[in-house]
């Protein structure tokens, strides 16, 4: 028995070495798991928020498009009603002019009250002179009401939607309708507006569904016309809802999806990103973190093993310190002071100093990671996460401040014309210019893309407007890109005059920005 006990004794240096190794590895594991979990939630929230922002902007674009199309039809009908003497040929020329100048419709036609296609543009459609006696087109004609149909196959066997406007003579006699069609499976106005960047980096894409869940636009054109009503978010869209969530699409693929309802047309815009893309991005970040942290931890481990074999007594104290770190406990100042006390033994002294350096390095890395998470890498400005932190804090303090949203006009054309590198330089120059104008107590954030957000402390809407005008004039007067004038549109809102919550305040400022852009750009709008 005595011999057995002796053979199983563990050398103190070896024991300390094992403890140090286990503590360092455990610390690295804890940091890795914490990083993975926090960044996973952050990336999912960011992608969902960005997707919703884009889907919402798309819905506004489609809503505006339908308003313009309806206005064109109404104007044309009004013109024809006041010129009853026009012949069929002259009406065809008028429709041809509308079709080619606006680019909204694939074809335009006048169907009289009996169902006879009196004239059509272009003539190549081949329906002129034919009579429509049944079907959706006939139902629309008989309704004598303006409207937009759900997708259906027309007389030419094309999948289309029809927008119509009833047509009357001066004495009130019904003369039929002027109808404009969009061929969903061919080149159309939706392709031109939505199809330029339908599929983005990391597999993000968007599609449009009709009131009954029929695909009206999709990057895979062969899918247009199919029903995707079984998709849970499509069902919500058909009930007029908007939102964002993690869903599984009809192909069984998990998606970070955002959806926005288009009230005027009863359509829905869905913007979604494969969850796998977020996972891949997270793995890349995690791998980079491990590569950056592996060498310091490895050096610390090797140094600890070497010194532990030379000196056992002080190593017990160091092992306790590393164990506290691995357990996520705070290192008290007395323990730090004790660690830094000089030791009579040279090896022990080197060991304590090395662990102190490693502790500082760990805290520095944590600080750098925190700073990195709150800073935009291109402009050096605080990012959206920092914006949420400051905005919510100011709102909870009920202080007076104004929120200003700034967007570079036609920024896509800058990237397309001068390249993305020049576009990045323009963003950095603009960020630096704005910082020279605002005060020290104010904040400027890069919200994403070409959009910036400013928080102006103790500033009402009037004061914010004057500052915004100064920024707008400075940017317009300074050639950020040689040979090209760059302008910005701005929207602003005041807390708590305009809103009682941070979210509502931001929504109002963003709505004001949209009004600036729709009103001609290079202007400032104060939220009403």
Short mmCIF file of C-alpha atoms in Angstrom, two decimals:
data_model
loop_
_atom_site.label_atom_id
_atom_site.label_comp_id
_atom_site.label_asym_id
_atom_site.label_seq_id
_atom_site.Cartn_x
_atom_site.Cartn_y
_atom_site.Cartn_z
CA UNK A 1 0.00 0.00 0.00
CA UNK A 2 2.80 2.42 0.89
CA UNK A 3 4.49 1.77 -2.43
CA UNK A 4 1.24 2.37 -4.29
CA UNK A 5 0.74 5.72 -2.58
CA UNK A 6 4.27 6.78 -3.40
CA UNK A 7 3.89 5.90 -7.07
CA UNK A 8 0.72 7.92 -7.35
CA UNK A 9 2.09 11.11 -5.86
CA UNK A 10 1.96 14.08 -8.15
CA UNK A 11 4.79 16.54 -8.42
CA UNK A 12 3.64 20.00 -7.34
CA UNK A 13 5.24 21.65 -10.36
CA UNK A 14 3.48 19.21 -12.67
CA UNK A 15 0.19 19.81 -10.90
CA UNK A 16 0.59 23.55 -11.19
CA UNK A 17 1.49 23.19 -14.86
CA UNK A 18 -1.68 21.21 -15.51
CA UNK A 19 -3.75 23.76 -13.62
CA UNK A 20 -2.30 26.69 -15.53
CA UNK A 21 -2.80 24.93 -18.86
CA UNK A 22 -6.39 24.05 -17.99
CA UNK A 23 -7.12 27.57 -16.76
CA UNK A 24 -5.75 29.23 -19.89
CA UNK A 25 -7.63 26.86 -22.18
CA UNK A 26 -10.81 27.31 -20.19
CA UNK A 27 -10.44 31.08 -20.34
CA UNK A 28 -9.99 30.91 -24.09
CA UNK A 29 -13.02 28.63 -24.37
CA UNK A 30 -15.18 30.97 -22.28
CA UNK A 31 -14.13 33.95 -24.37
CA UNK A 32 -14.83 32.03 -27.56
CA UNK A 33 -18.30 30.89 -26.46
CA UNK A 34 -19.18 34.38 -25.21
CA UNK A 35 -18.00 35.97 -28.43
CA UNK A 36 -19.92 33.45 -30.53
CA UNK A 37 -23.18 33.90 -28.64
CA UNK A 38 -23.12 37.69 -28.43
CA UNK A 39 -22.09 38.18 -32.07
CA UNK A 40 -24.63 35.64 -33.28
CA UNK A 41 -27.48 37.60 -31.71
CA UNK A 42 -26.00 40.90 -32.87
CA UNK A 43 -25.56 39.76 -36.48
CA UNK A 44 -29.07 38.31 -36.64
CA UNK A 45 -30.55 41.54 -35.27
CA UNK A 46 -28.46 43.62 -37.67
CA UNK A 47 -29.42 41.58 -40.74
CA UNK A 48 -33.10 41.57 -39.79
CA UNK A 49 -33.04 45.33 -39.23
CA UNK A 50 -31.20 46.03 -42.49
CA UNK A 51 -33.51 43.71 -44.42
CA UNK A 52 -36.58 45.42 -42.96
CA UNK A 53 -35.18 48.83 -43.81
CA UNK A 54 -34.67 47.79 -47.43
CA UNK A 55 -38.06 46.05 -47.69
CA UNK A 56 -39.73 49.16 -46.29
CA UNK A 57 -37.92 51.41 -48.77
CA UNK A 58 -38.89 49.04 -51.60
CA UNK A 59 -42.53 49.17 -50.55
CA UNK A 60 -42.44 52.97 -50.64
CA UNK A 61 -40.87 52.83 -54.12
CA UNK A 62 -43.58 50.48 -55.41
CA UNK A 63 -46.30 52.60 -53.77
CA UNK A 64 -44.89 55.70 -55.45
CA UNK A 65 -44.64 53.85 -58.78
CA UNK A 66 -48.31 52.83 -58.70
CA UNK A 67 -49.30 56.36 -57.81
CA UNK A 68 -47.44 57.68 -60.85
CA UNK A 69 -48.95 55.01 -63.11
CA UNK A 70 -52.45 55.83 -61.89
CA UNK A 71 -51.83 59.56 -62.42
CA UNK A 72 -50.68 58.92 -66.00
CA UNK A 73 -53.80 56.90 -66.79
CA UNK A 74 -56.08 59.52 -65.23
CA UNK A 75 -54.37 62.32 -67.16
CA UNK A 76 -54.69 60.42 -70.43
CA UNK A 77 -58.38 59.68 -69.86
CA UNK A 78 -59.03 63.28 -68.90
CA UNK A 79 -57.36 64.43 -72.13
CA UNK A 80 -59.36 61.98 -74.26
CA UNK A 81 -62.64 62.95 -72.57
CA UNK A 82 -62.06 66.59 -73.51
CA UNK A 83 -61.15 65.68 -77.12
CA UNK A 84 -64.03 63.45 -78.21
CA UNK A 85 -63.37 64.29 -81.84
CA UNK A 86 -60.15 62.22 -81.85
CA UNK A 87 -60.12 59.24 -84.22
CA UNK A 88 -59.04 55.75 -83.23
CA UNK A 89 -55.71 56.35 -84.96
CA UNK A 90 -55.15 59.56 -82.99
CA UNK A 91 -56.04 57.80 -79.75
CA UNK A 92 -53.55 55.04 -80.60
CA UNK A 93 -50.88 57.69 -81.13
CA UNK A 94 -51.74 59.22 -77.76
CA UNK A 95 -51.45 55.82 -76.07
CA UNK A 96 -48.19 55.13 -77.88
CA UNK A 97 -46.82 58.45 -76.65
CA UNK A 98 -47.78 57.60 -73.07
CA UNK A 99 -46.29 54.09 -73.27
CA UNK A 100 -42.95 55.13 -74.74
CA UNK A 101 -42.49 58.29 -72.68
CA UNK A 102 -43.40 56.87 -69.27
CA UNK A 103 -42.09 53.31 -69.64
CA UNK A 104 -44.65 52.16 -67.08
CA UNK A 105 -46.72 49.77 -69.21
CA UNK A 106 -45.89 46.98 -71.63
CA UNK A 107 -49.09 47.80 -73.52
CA UNK A 108 -51.96 50.30 -73.44
CA UNK A 109 -55.39 49.80 -74.98
CA UNK A 110 -58.81 51.33 -75.35
CA UNK A 111 -61.57 48.74 -74.92
CA UNK A 112 -64.99 50.24 -75.59
CA UNK A 113 -68.14 49.56 -73.61
CA UNK A 114 -69.04 46.55 -75.80
CA UNK A 115 -65.70 44.81 -75.19
CA UNK A 116 -64.24 45.71 -78.59
CA UNK A 117 -60.51 46.50 -78.53
CA UNK A 118 -60.69 49.78 -80.49
CA UNK A 119 -56.98 50.50 -80.40
CA UNK A 120 -53.85 49.15 -78.71
CA UNK A 121 -50.23 50.15 -78.37
CA UNK A 122 -48.11 48.51 -79.57
CA UNK A 123 -50.10 47.20 -82.52
CA UNK A 124 -47.89 44.10 -82.54
CA UNK A 125 -49.87 42.74 -79.59
CA UNK A 126 -52.40 41.73 -82.23
CA UNK A 127 -55.65 42.28 -80.32
CA UNK A 128 -56.89 45.40 -82.12
CA UNK A 129 -60.36 44.77 -83.54
CA UNK A 130 -61.00 41.70 -81.38
CA UNK A 131 -63.90 41.54 -78.94
CA UNK A 132 -63.53 40.48 -75.33
CA UNK A 133 -66.59 38.61 -74.10
CA UNK A 134 -65.41 36.97 -70.88
CA UNK A 135 -62.61 36.71 -68.36
CA UNK A 136 -60.95 39.13 -65.97
CA UNK A 137 -60.63 41.87 -68.60
CA UNK A 138 -64.38 41.70 -69.26
CA UNK A 139 -65.16 41.81 -65.53
CA UNK A 140 -62.98 44.90 -65.12
CA UNK A 141 -64.66 46.56 -68.12
CA UNK A 142 -68.15 45.88 -66.78
CA UNK A 143 -67.27 47.15 -63.28
CA UNK A 144 -66.77 50.72 -64.64
CA UNK A 145 -64.35 51.33 -61.77
CA UNK A 146 -60.62 52.09 -61.71
CA UNK A 147 -58.44 49.39 -60.17
CA UNK A 148 -55.54 46.95 -60.40
CA UNK A 149 -56.14 43.26 -61.01
CA UNK A 150 -54.42 40.28 -59.45
CA UNK A 151 -52.12 38.38 -61.87
CA UNK A 152 -53.98 36.50 -64.62
CA UNK A 153 -53.41 35.16 -68.12
CA UNK A 154 -54.73 37.64 -70.68
CA UNK A 155 -56.05 37.01 -74.19
CA UNK A 156 -52.46 36.70 -75.52
CA UNK A 157 -51.71 34.03 -72.86
CA UNK A 158 -49.28 36.32 -71.10
CA UNK A 159 -49.17 36.47 -67.29
CA UNK A 160 -50.05 40.09 -66.54
CA UNK A 161 -51.64 42.60 -64.23
CA UNK A 162 -54.04 45.22 -65.56
CA UNK A 163 -54.49 48.78 -64.31
CA UNK A 164 -57.60 50.43 -65.76
CA UNK A 165 -59.34 53.81 -65.81
CA UNK A 166 -63.00 54.15 -66.97
CA UNK A 167 -63.59 56.40 -70.00
CA UNK A 168 -66.71 58.63 -70.40
CA UNK A 169 -67.99 61.12 -72.95
CA UNK A 170 -68.95 64.68 -71.98
CA UNK A 171 -72.61 63.73 -71.63
CA UNK A 172 -71.70 60.95 -69.17
CA UNK A 173 -71.98 58.05 -71.62
CA UNK A 174 -69.65 55.17 -70.73
CA UNK A 175 -67.15 54.65 -73.59
CA UNK A 176 -65.14 51.80 -72.06
CA UNK A 177 -61.77 51.88 -70.34
CA UNK A 178 -58.14 52.71 -70.91
CA UNK A 179 -56.09 49.79 -69.65
CA UNK A 180 -52.36 49.51 -69.02
CA UNK A 181 -50.73 46.09 -68.64
CA UNK A 182 -47.49 44.87 -67.07
CA UNK A 183 -46.20 41.57 -68.48
CA UNK A 184 -44.82 39.85 -65.39
CA UNK A 185 -42.67 37.27 -67.19
CA UNK A 186 -41.14 39.79 -69.60
CA UNK A 187 -39.15 43.00 -69.29
CA UNK A 188 -41.29 45.50 -67.37
CA UNK A 189 -41.13 48.49 -65.05
CA UNK A 190 -40.78 46.24 -61.99
CA UNK A 191 -37.67 44.63 -63.48
CA UNK A 192 -36.16 48.06 -64.06
CA UNK A 193 -36.88 49.30 -60.54
CA UNK A 194 -36.32 46.12 -58.54
CA UNK A 195 -34.11 43.94 -60.67
CA UNK A 196 -30.77 45.76 -60.62
CA UNK A 197 -29.54 44.36 -57.32
CA UNK A 198 -32.09 41.67 -56.52
CA UNK A 199 -29.38 39.26 -55.32
CA UNK A 200 -26.79 40.80 -53.04
CA UNK A 201 -23.66 39.76 -51.19
CA UNK A 202 -24.07 36.82 -48.78
CA UNK A 203 -27.09 35.58 -50.80
CA UNK A 204 -29.58 38.25 -49.73
CA UNK A 205 -32.43 38.75 -52.18
CA UNK A 206 -35.96 40.10 -52.35
CA UNK A 207 -39.19 39.22 -54.12
CA UNK A 208 -42.68 40.68 -54.58
CA UNK A 209 -45.97 38.87 -54.01
CA UNK A 210 -49.50 39.81 -55.00
CA UNK A 211 -52.63 39.92 -52.80
CA UNK A 212 -53.12 36.14 -53.04
CA UNK A 213 -49.49 35.13 -52.57
CA UNK A 214 -48.59 34.95 -56.28
CA UNK A 215 -44.98 35.84 -57.15
CA UNK A 216 -44.92 39.06 -59.18
CA UNK A 217 -41.15 39.58 -59.09
CA UNK A 218 -38.34 37.16 -58.22
CA UNK A 219 -34.63 36.95 -59.18
CA UNK A 220 -35.46 33.57 -60.74
CA UNK A 221 -37.87 34.78 -63.40
CA UNK A 222 -39.18 31.26 -64.06
CA UNK A 223 -40.82 31.32 -60.62
CA UNK A 224 -42.95 34.39 -61.42
CA UNK A 225 -46.61 33.45 -61.42
CA UNK A 226 -46.22 30.62 -58.88
CA UNK A 227 -48.07 30.72 -55.58
CA UNK A 228 -46.00 30.88 -52.38
CA UNK A 229 -48.97 31.36 -50.08
CA UNK A 230 -47.78 28.48 -47.86
CA UNK A 231 -44.86 30.64 -46.77
CA UNK A 232 -45.86 31.96 -43.29
CA UNK A 233 -44.64 35.53 -43.91
CA UNK A 234 -46.51 35.65 -47.23
CA UNK A 235 -49.68 34.77 -45.36
CA UNK A 236 -49.01 37.68 -43.00
CA UNK A 237 -48.46 40.01 -45.96
CA UNK A 238 -51.80 39.03 -47.46
CA UNK A 239 -53.36 40.26 -44.22
CA UNK A 240 -51.60 43.61 -44.50
CA UNK A 241 -48.89 42.98 -41.91
CA UNK A 242 -45.21 44.01 -41.92
CA UNK A 243 -42.37 42.74 -39.74
CA UNK A 244 -39.19 40.66 -39.53
CA UNK A 245 -38.37 37.18 -38.21
CA UNK A 246 -36.38 33.99 -38.71
CA UNK A 247 -38.42 31.68 -40.96
CA UNK A 248 -38.01 28.58 -43.10
CA UNK A 249 -38.87 29.20 -46.76
CA UNK A 250 -40.73 26.90 -49.13
CA UNK A 251 -37.45 25.09 -49.97
CA UNK A 252 -36.78 24.32 -46.31
CA UNK A 253 -33.96 26.89 -46.00
CA UNK A 254 -33.78 29.02 -42.79
CA UNK A 255 -33.98 32.71 -43.70
CA UNK A 256 -33.64 36.00 -41.85
CA UNK A 257 -36.64 37.63 -43.48
CA UNK A 258 -38.19 41.10 -43.35
CA UNK A 259 -41.44 41.95 -45.07
CA UNK A 260 -43.31 45.17 -45.82
CA UNK A 261 -46.89 45.61 -47.05
CA UNK A 262 -47.69 47.93 -50.01
CA UNK A 263 -51.17 49.32 -49.17
CA UNK A 264 -51.96 50.93 -52.53
CA UNK A 265 -51.49 47.74 -54.54
CA UNK A 266 -52.09 45.11 -51.86
CA UNK A 267 -48.65 43.69 -52.62
CA UNK A 268 -45.85 42.66 -50.30
CA UNK A 269 -42.05 43.07 -50.45
CA UNK A 270 -39.91 40.34 -48.85
CA UNK A 271 -36.17 40.86 -48.26
CA UNK A 272 -34.33 37.88 -46.84
CA UNK A 273 -30.85 36.55 -46.14
CA UNK A 274 -29.93 32.87 -45.73
CA UNK A 275 -29.14 32.10 -42.11
CA UNK A 276 -26.15 30.12 -43.35
CA UNK A 277 -24.58 33.38 -44.58
CA UNK A 278 -24.74 34.83 -41.09
CA UNK A 279 -23.29 31.60 -39.71
CA UNK A 280 -20.42 31.67 -42.22
CA UNK A 281 -19.66 35.31 -41.41
CA UNK A 282 -19.70 34.52 -37.70
CA UNK A 283 -17.29 31.60 -38.22
CA UNK A 284 -14.92 33.88 -40.13
CA UNK A 285 -14.94 36.41 -37.29
CA UNK A 286 -14.47 33.68 -34.72
CA UNK A 287 -11.55 32.23 -36.66
CA UNK A 288 -9.94 35.66 -36.85
CA UNK A 289 -10.43 36.14 -33.11
CA UNK A 290 -8.81 32.79 -32.38
CA UNK A 291 -5.88 33.54 -34.67
CA UNK A 292 -5.31 36.90 -33.00
CA UNK A 293 -5.61 35.52 -29.48
CA UNK A 294 -3.88 32.19 -29.97
CA UNK A 295 -0.31 33.47 -29.95
CA UNK A 296 -0.60 35.54 -26.73
CA UNK A 297 -2.31 32.65 -24.95
CA UNK A 298 0.24 30.17 -26.26
CA UNK A 299 3.13 32.34 -25.13
CA UNK A 300 1.52 32.71 -21.73
CA UNK A 301 1.02 28.97 -21.44
CA UNK A 302 4.59 28.11 -22.43
CA UNK A 303 6.02 30.73 -20.11
CA UNK A 304 3.85 29.51 -17.23
CA UNK A 305 4.89 25.88 -17.78
CA UNK A 306 8.57 26.79 -17.85
CA UNK A 307 8.44 28.90 -14.69
CA UNK A 308 6.14 26.46 -12.85
CA UNK A 309 8.83 23.77 -13.11
CA UNK A 310 11.36 26.13 -11.52
CA UNK A 311 9.22 27.60 -8.81
CA UNK A 312 6.22 25.93 -7.18
CA UNK A 313 5.25 28.12 -4.27
CA UNK A 314 4.32 31.42 -6.00
CA UNK A 315 2.74 29.46 -8.83
CA UNK A 316 -0.10 28.41 -6.53
CA UNK A 317 -1.03 32.02 -6.16
CA UNK A 318 -0.88 32.53 -9.93
CA UNK A 319 -2.97 29.44 -10.59
CA UNK A 320 -5.65 30.85 -8.32
CA UNK A 321 -5.58 34.07 -10.34
CA UNK A 322 -5.99 32.28 -13.68
CA UNK A 323 -8.76 30.13 -12.25
CA UNK A 324 -10.62 33.27 -11.21
CA UNK A 325 -10.31 34.58 -14.75
CA UNK A 326 -11.57 31.29 -16.19
CA UNK A 327 -14.58 31.43 -13.88
CA UNK A 328 -15.33 34.97 -15.01
CA UNK A 329 -14.65 36.47 -11.58
CA UNK A 330 -13.32 39.99 -11.19
CA UNK A 331 -9.70 40.34 -10.17
CA UNK A 332 -9.62 42.56 -7.10
CA UNK A 333 -7.12 45.35 -6.73
CA UNK A 334 -5.45 43.79 -3.62
CA UNK A 335 -4.83 40.62 -5.61
CA UNK A 336 -3.39 42.69 -8.47
CA UNK A 337 -1.11 44.52 -6.02
CA UNK A 338 0.01 41.27 -4.49
CA UNK A 339 0.76 39.86 -7.92
CA UNK A 340 3.00 42.81 -8.72
CA UNK A 341 5.00 42.55 -5.49
CA UNK A 342 8.71 41.81 -6.20
CA UNK A 343 9.78 38.26 -5.39
CA UNK A 344 13.19 37.30 -4.04
CA UNK A 345 13.42 34.50 -6.61
CA UNK A 346 14.24 35.68 -10.11
CA UNK A 347 12.10 32.99 -11.81
CA UNK A 348 9.12 33.67 -9.58
CA UNK A 349 9.50 37.40 -10.19
CA UNK A 350 9.49 36.89 -13.98
CA UNK A 351 6.42 34.66 -13.73
CA UNK A 352 4.34 37.15 -11.78
CA UNK A 353 5.21 39.95 -14.16
CA UNK A 354 4.36 37.79 -17.19
CA UNK A 355 0.93 36.93 -15.84
CA UNK A 356 0.34 40.61 -15.06
CA UNK A 357 1.18 41.48 -18.67
CA UNK A 358 -1.18 38.75 -19.90
CA UNK A 359 -3.97 40.14 -17.71
CA UNK A 360 -3.47 43.62 -19.13
CA UNK A 361 -3.40 42.17 -22.65
CA UNK A 362 -6.66 40.36 -22.02
CA UNK A 363 -8.33 43.53 -20.78
CA UNK A 364 -6.88 45.50 -23.69
CA UNK A 365 -8.22 42.94 -26.18
CA UNK A 366 -11.63 43.12 -24.53
CA UNK A 367 -11.56 46.91 -24.75
CA UNK A 368 -10.50 46.76 -28.40
CA UNK A 369 -13.28 44.28 -29.19
CA UNK A 370 -15.79 46.55 -27.48
CA UNK A 371 -14.48 49.57 -29.37
CA UNK A 372 -14.52 47.65 -32.65
CA UNK A 373 -18.13 46.63 -32.12
CA UNK A 374 -19.17 50.28 -31.66
CA UNK A 375 -17.09 51.88 -34.45
CA UNK A 376 -17.56 52.02 -38.22
CA UNK A 377 -14.34 50.68 -39.76
CA UNK A 378 -14.47 52.93 -42.86
CA UNK A 379 -15.13 56.38 -41.41
CA UNK A 380 -14.06 55.88 -37.80
CA UNK A 381 -17.45 57.21 -36.67
CA UNK A 382 -19.49 55.42 -34.01
CA UNK A 383 -21.85 52.92 -35.63
CA UNK A 384 -25.49 51.98 -35.30
CA UNK A 385 -25.02 50.04 -32.05
CA UNK A 386 -23.47 53.09 -30.43
CA UNK A 387 -26.32 55.19 -31.84
CA UNK A 388 -28.90 52.95 -30.15
CA UNK A 389 -27.01 53.22 -26.86
CA UNK A 390 -26.75 57.03 -26.86
CA UNK A 391 -30.24 57.60 -28.30
CA UNK A 392 -31.95 55.38 -25.72
CA UNK A 393 -29.92 56.93 -22.88
CA UNK A 394 -30.80 60.49 -23.90
CA UNK A 395 -34.46 59.56 -24.33
CA UNK A 396 -34.57 57.91 -20.88
CA UNK A 397 -33.03 61.05 -19.38
CA UNK A 398 -35.84 63.08 -21.02
CA UNK A 399 -33.34 65.66 -22.18
CA UNK A 400 -33.95 68.07 -25.05
CA UNK A 401 -32.18 67.03 -28.24
CA UNK A 402 -32.69 66.75 -31.98
CA UNK A 403 -32.08 63.81 -34.28
CA UNK A 404 -30.93 64.48 -37.84
CA UNK A 405 -30.79 61.83 -40.59
CA UNK A 406 -28.53 62.64 -43.58
CA UNK A 407 -28.39 60.71 -46.85
CA UNK A 408 -26.08 61.34 -49.82
CA UNK A 409 -28.10 62.01 -52.98
CA UNK A 410 -27.57 59.60 -55.89
CA UNK A 411 -24.73 57.84 -54.10
CA UNK A 412 -25.17 54.75 -56.25
CA UNK A 413 -24.31 56.81 -59.32
CA UNK A 414 -21.05 57.88 -57.63
CA UNK A 415 -20.08 54.24 -57.10
CA UNK A 416 -21.15 53.33 -60.62
CA UNK A 417 -19.32 56.25 -62.23
CA UNK A 418 -16.18 56.64 -60.11
CA UNK A 419 -15.91 53.22 -58.47
CA UNK A 420 -16.52 52.02 -54.91
CA UNK A 421 -13.08 53.16 -53.78
CA UNK A 422 -13.93 56.77 -54.67
CA UNK A 423 -17.31 56.28 -53.02
CA UNK A 424 -15.55 55.18 -49.82
CA UNK A 425 -13.26 58.21 -49.99
CA UNK A 426 -16.30 60.44 -50.37
CA UNK A 427 -17.87 58.89 -47.27
CA UNK A 428 -14.69 59.43 -45.24
CA UNK A 429 -14.33 63.02 -46.42
CA UNK A 430 -17.95 63.77 -45.61
CA UNK A 431 -17.62 62.20 -42.16
CA UNK A 432 -14.57 64.33 -41.39
CA UNK A 433 -16.33 67.47 -42.70
CA UNK A 434 -19.41 66.91 -40.52
CA UNK A 435 -17.26 66.41 -37.42
CA UNK A 436 -15.64 69.82 -37.96
CA UNK A 437 -19.09 71.46 -37.95
CA UNK A 438 -20.82 69.83 -34.97
CA UNK A 439 -20.02 70.59 -31.33
CA UNK A 440 -18.06 68.41 -28.90
CA UNK A 441 -21.23 67.40 -27.05
CA UNK A 442 -22.90 66.27 -30.29
CA UNK A 443 -22.60 62.89 -31.99
CA UNK A 444 -22.26 61.85 -35.61
CA UNK A 445 -22.88 58.18 -36.47
CA UNK A 446 -22.60 56.22 -39.68
CA UNK A 447 -25.95 54.45 -39.85
CA UNK A 448 -25.17 52.35 -42.91
CA UNK A 449 -24.33 52.78 -46.59
CA UNK A 450 -24.49 56.48 -47.46
CA UNK A 451 -26.64 57.40 -44.45
CA UNK A 452 -25.46 59.33 -41.37
CA UNK A 453 -27.30 60.16 -38.14
CA UNK A 454 -26.55 63.16 -35.88
CA UNK A 455 -27.65 63.63 -32.27
CA UNK A 456 -27.58 67.30 -31.23
CA UNK A 457 -27.65 67.79 -27.46
CA UNK A 458 -29.78 70.58 -25.97
CA UNK A 459 -30.83 71.63 -29.46
CA UNK A 460 -34.39 72.27 -30.63
CA UNK A 461 -35.66 71.75 -34.18
CA UNK A 462 -34.89 75.32 -35.24
CA UNK A 463 -31.30 75.12 -34.01
CA UNK A 464 -30.93 71.72 -35.64
CA UNK A 465 -32.26 73.13 -38.90
CA UNK A 466 -29.64 75.90 -38.92
CA UNK A 467 -26.87 73.36 -38.28
CA UNK A 468 -28.29 71.05 -40.97
CA UNK A 469 -28.37 73.94 -43.45
CA UNK A 470 -24.75 74.71 -42.63
CA UNK A 471 -23.80 71.09 -43.31
CA UNK A 472 -25.82 70.99 -46.52
CA UNK A 473 -24.26 74.20 -47.86
CA UNK A 474 -20.74 73.16 -46.85
CA UNK A 475 -21.04 69.81 -48.62
CA UNK A 476 -22.65 71.32 -51.73
CA UNK A 477 -20.00 74.03 -51.91
CA UNK A 478 -17.03 71.72 -51.36
CA UNK A 479 -16.13 69.41 -54.25
CA UNK A 480 -15.76 66.11 -52.41
CA UNK A 481 -15.27 64.51 -55.82
CA UNK A 482 -13.39 66.66 -58.33
CA UNK A 483 -15.61 67.86 -61.13
CA UNK A 484 -18.84 66.71 -59.42
CA UNK A 485 -21.15 68.46 -56.98
CA UNK A 486 -22.28 66.15 -54.21
CA UNK A 487 -25.48 67.02 -52.35
CA UNK A 488 -27.29 65.58 -49.36
CA UNK A 489 -30.89 65.33 -48.20
CA UNK A 490 -31.76 65.66 -44.53
CA UNK A 491 -34.68 65.00 -42.20
CA UNK A 492 -34.87 65.97 -38.55
CA UNK A 493 -37.07 65.59 -35.50
CA UNK A 494 -36.97 66.98 -31.96
CA UNK A 495 -37.27 65.15 -28.64
CA UNK A 496 -39.59 65.26 -26.79
CA UNK A 497 -41.62 67.77 -28.83
CA UNK A 498 -42.18 65.43 -31.79
CA UNK A 499 -42.03 62.03 -30.09
CA UNK A 500 -41.95 60.39 -26.66
CA UNK A 501 -39.78 57.43 -27.61
CA UNK A 502 -36.47 56.91 -29.36
CA UNK A 503 -37.98 54.61 -31.98
CA UNK A 504 -40.77 57.03 -32.87
CA UNK A 505 -38.31 59.95 -32.99
CA UNK A 506 -36.09 58.07 -35.45
CA UNK A 507 -39.08 57.02 -37.56
CA UNK A 508 -40.23 60.63 -37.86
CA UNK A 509 -36.77 61.86 -38.87
CA UNK A 510 -36.47 59.05 -41.42
CA UNK A 511 -39.90 59.95 -42.79
CA UNK A 512 -38.80 63.59 -43.05
CA UNK A 513 -35.70 62.43 -44.96
CA UNK A 514 -37.95 60.52 -47.35
CA UNK A 515 -39.95 63.70 -47.93
CA UNK A 516 -36.72 65.60 -48.67
CA UNK A 517 -35.76 63.02 -51.27
CA UNK A 518 -39.19 62.78 -52.84
CA UNK A 519 -39.38 66.58 -52.89
CA UNK A 520 -36.33 66.92 -55.10
CA UNK A 521 -33.33 66.16 -52.83
CA UNK A 522 -30.65 68.60 -51.59
CA UNK A 523 -33.03 69.94 -48.97
CA UNK A 524 -34.00 69.69 -45.30
CA UNK A 525 -37.36 68.63 -43.90
CA UNK A 526 -38.45 69.05 -40.28
CA UNK A 527 -40.80 66.37 -39.05
CA UNK A 528 -44.36 67.59 -38.63
#
